[in-house]
Short mmCIF file of C-alpha atoms in Angstrom, two decimals:
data_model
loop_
_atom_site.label_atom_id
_atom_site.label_comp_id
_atom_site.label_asym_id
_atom_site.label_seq_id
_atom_site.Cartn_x
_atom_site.Cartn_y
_atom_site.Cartn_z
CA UNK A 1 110.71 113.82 91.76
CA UNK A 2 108.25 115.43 94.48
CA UNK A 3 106.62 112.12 95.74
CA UNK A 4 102.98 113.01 94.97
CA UNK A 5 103.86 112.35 91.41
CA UNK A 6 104.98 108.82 92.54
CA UNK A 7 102.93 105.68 92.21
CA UNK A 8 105.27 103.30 93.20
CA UNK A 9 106.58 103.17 96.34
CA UNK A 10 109.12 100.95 98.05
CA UNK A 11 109.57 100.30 101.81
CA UNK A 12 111.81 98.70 103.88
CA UNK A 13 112.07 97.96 107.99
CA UNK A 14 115.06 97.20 109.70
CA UNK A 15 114.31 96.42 113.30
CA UNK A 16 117.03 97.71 115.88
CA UNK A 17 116.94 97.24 119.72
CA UNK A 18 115.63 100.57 120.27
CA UNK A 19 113.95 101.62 117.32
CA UNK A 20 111.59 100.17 114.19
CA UNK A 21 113.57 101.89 110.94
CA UNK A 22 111.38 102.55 107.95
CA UNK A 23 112.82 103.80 104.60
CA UNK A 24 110.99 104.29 101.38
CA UNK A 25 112.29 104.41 98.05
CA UNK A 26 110.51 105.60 94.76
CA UNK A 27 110.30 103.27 92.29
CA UNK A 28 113.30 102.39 89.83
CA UNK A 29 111.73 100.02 86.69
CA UNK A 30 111.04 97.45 89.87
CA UNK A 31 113.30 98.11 92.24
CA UNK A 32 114.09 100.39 94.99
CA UNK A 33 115.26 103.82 93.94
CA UNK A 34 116.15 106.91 95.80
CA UNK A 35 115.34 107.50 99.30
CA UNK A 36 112.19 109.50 99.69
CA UNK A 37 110.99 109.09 103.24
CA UNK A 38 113.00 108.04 106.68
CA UNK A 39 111.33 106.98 109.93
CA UNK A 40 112.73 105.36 113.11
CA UNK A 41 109.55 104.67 115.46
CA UNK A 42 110.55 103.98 119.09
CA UNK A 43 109.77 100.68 120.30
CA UNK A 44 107.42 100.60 123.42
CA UNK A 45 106.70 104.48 123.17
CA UNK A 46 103.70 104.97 125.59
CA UNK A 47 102.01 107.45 123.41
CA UNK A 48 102.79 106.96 119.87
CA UNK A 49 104.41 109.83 117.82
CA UNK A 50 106.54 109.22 114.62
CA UNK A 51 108.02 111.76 112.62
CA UNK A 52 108.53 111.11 108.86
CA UNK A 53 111.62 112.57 107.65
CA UNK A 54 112.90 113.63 103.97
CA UNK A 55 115.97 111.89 104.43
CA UNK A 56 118.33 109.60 106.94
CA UNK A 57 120.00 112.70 108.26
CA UNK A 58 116.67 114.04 109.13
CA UNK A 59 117.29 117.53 108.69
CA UNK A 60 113.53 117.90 106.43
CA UNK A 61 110.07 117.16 108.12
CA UNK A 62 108.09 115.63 105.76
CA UNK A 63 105.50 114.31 107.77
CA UNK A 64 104.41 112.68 111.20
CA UNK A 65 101.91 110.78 112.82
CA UNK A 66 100.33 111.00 116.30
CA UNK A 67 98.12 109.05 118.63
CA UNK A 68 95.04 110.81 120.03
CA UNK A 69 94.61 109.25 123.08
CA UNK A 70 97.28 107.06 125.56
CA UNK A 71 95.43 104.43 125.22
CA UNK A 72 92.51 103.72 123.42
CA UNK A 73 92.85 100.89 120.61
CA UNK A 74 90.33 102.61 118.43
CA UNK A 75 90.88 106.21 118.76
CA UNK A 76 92.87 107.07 116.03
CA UNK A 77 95.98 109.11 114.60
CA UNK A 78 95.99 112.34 113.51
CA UNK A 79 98.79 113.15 110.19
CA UNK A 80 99.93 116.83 110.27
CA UNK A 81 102.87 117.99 107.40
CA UNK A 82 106.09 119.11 107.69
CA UNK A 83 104.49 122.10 109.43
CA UNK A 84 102.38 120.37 111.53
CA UNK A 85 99.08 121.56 109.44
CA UNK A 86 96.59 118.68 109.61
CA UNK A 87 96.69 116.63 106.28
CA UNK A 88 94.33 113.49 107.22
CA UNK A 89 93.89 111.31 110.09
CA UNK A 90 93.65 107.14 110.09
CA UNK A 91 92.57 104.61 112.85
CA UNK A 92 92.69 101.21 113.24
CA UNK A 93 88.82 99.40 113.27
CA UNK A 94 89.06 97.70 116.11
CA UNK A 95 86.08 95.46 116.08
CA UNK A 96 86.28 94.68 112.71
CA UNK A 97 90.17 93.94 113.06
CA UNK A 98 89.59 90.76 115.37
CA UNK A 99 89.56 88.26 112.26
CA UNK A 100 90.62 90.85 109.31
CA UNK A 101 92.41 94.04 109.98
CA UNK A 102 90.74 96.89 109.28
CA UNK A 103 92.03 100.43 108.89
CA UNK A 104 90.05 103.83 107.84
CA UNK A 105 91.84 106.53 106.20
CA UNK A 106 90.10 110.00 106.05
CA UNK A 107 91.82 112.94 103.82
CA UNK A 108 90.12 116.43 103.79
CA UNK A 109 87.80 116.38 100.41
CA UNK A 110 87.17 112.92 100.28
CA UNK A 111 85.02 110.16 101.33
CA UNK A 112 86.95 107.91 103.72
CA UNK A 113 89.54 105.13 102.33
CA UNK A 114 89.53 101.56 103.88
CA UNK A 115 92.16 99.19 104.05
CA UNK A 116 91.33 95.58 104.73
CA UNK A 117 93.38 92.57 104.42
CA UNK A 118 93.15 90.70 101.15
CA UNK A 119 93.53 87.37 102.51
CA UNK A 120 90.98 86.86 105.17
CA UNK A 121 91.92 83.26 106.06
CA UNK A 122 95.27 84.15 106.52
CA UNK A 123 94.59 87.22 108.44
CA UNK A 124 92.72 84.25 110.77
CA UNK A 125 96.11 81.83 110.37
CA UNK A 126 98.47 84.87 111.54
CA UNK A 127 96.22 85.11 114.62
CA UNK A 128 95.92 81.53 115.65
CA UNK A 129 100.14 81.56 114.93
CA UNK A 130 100.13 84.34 117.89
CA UNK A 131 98.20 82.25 120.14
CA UNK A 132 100.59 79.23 119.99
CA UNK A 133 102.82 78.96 123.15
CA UNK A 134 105.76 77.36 121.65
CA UNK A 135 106.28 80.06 118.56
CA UNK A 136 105.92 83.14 120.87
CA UNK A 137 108.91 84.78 120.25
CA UNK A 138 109.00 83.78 116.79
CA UNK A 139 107.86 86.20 113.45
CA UNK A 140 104.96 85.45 112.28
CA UNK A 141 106.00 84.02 109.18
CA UNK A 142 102.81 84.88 106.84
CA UNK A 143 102.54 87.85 104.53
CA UNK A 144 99.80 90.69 104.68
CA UNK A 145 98.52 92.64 101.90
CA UNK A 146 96.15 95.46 102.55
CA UNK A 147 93.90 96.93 99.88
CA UNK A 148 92.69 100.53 100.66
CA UNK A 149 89.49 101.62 98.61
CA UNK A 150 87.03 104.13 98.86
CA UNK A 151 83.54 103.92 97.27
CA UNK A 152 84.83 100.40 95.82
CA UNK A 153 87.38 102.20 94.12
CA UNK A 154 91.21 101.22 94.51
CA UNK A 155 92.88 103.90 96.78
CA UNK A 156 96.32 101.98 97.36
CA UNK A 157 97.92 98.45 98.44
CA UNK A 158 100.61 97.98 100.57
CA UNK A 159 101.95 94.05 99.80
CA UNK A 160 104.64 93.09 101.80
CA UNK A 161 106.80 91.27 99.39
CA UNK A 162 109.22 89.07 101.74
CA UNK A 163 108.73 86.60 103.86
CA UNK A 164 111.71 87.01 106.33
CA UNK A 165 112.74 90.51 106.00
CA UNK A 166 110.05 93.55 105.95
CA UNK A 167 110.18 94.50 102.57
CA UNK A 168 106.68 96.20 101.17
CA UNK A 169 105.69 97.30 97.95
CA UNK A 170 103.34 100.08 97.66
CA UNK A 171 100.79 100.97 94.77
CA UNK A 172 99.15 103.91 94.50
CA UNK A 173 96.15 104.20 92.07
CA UNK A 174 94.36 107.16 93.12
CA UNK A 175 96.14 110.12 91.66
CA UNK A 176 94.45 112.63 94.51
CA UNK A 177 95.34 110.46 97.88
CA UNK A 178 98.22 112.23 99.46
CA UNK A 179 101.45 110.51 99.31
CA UNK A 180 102.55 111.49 102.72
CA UNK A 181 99.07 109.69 104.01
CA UNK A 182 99.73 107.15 102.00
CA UNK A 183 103.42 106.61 103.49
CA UNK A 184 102.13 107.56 107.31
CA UNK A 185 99.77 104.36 107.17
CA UNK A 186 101.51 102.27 105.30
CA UNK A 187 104.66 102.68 108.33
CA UNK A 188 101.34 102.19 110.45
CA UNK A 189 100.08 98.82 108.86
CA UNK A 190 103.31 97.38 110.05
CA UNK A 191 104.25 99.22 113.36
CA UNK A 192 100.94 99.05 114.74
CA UNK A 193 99.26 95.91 113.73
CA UNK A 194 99.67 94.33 116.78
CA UNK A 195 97.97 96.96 118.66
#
């Protein structure tokens, strides 16, 4: 099943001294099914690029993302396709991300999506957990769910689903929003939410 037909998304991180490891499954009745989408982001990368791959043997561009600027916290990312055509672009708000994370998502056609956290006192509790000295090293041990609408219509959520391992569960309910946009920020939400 080509994954714009999918509504249902499943993703998982594995973190690895080099590298942040994303795969995403399509849905099976709840579960995670086949593997539709491989990344491995490299930790510490000075200008972030991150290729989204068909499959673990990454032989199949399906996507990538790509940081603007070096460094500039609210520049934004641009998402090309497997053939590097521009397909969308997303950016992290960075004013409004100081006590709830905010994100923008903007797809050719259509009024801009935006993702905020649902919680907005946790969003404040994972911050004030970053701030304590003696749990620096530590995970944060909260959960984040971001709901991404546009025109106060549901876009998509990413709900991360576990509380030690990075397990998310994505649900798409806008049948136009491209699924490879849709899997670019969702990797995003979680690699660069610290950022």
């Amino acid at each position: 099943m080509h994954p714009q037909a999918m509504n249902v998304l499943h993703m998982h991180q594995k973190v690895t001294l080099m590298v942040n490891r994303y795969e995403i499954f399509a849905d099976n009745g709840g579960e995670p099914g086949h593997l539709v989408a491989f990344v491995e982001q490299k930790r510490m990368a000075f200008k972030e690029q991150v290729t989204i791959f068909t499959d673990s043997g990454k032989g199949q561009v399906l996507a990538g993302f790509r940081a603007r600027k070096v460094i500039d916290l609210g520049s934004g990312y641009d998402v090309t396709d497997g053939d590097g055509r521009s397909i969308g672009s997303f950016r992290k708000d960075f004013g409004k991300s100081l006590m709830n994370s905010t994100w923008h998502l903007d797809q050719p056609g259509a009024p801009t999506a935006t993702g905020r956290e649902r919680n907005a006192g946790l969003a404040i509790l994972r911050r004030v957990w970053g701030f304590l000295p003696f749990v620096n090293n530590i995970p944060v041990p909260f959960r984040f769910h971001f709901d991404f609408t546009r025109n106060g219509q549901p876009v998509f959520s990413v709900d991360k689903k576990t509380w030690v391992r990075d397990h998310y569960l994505i649900t798409i309910a806008d049948p136009h929003v491209d699924r490879r946009l849709v899997i670019a920020q969702a990797v995003a939400v979680d690699a660069l939410q610290s950022r």
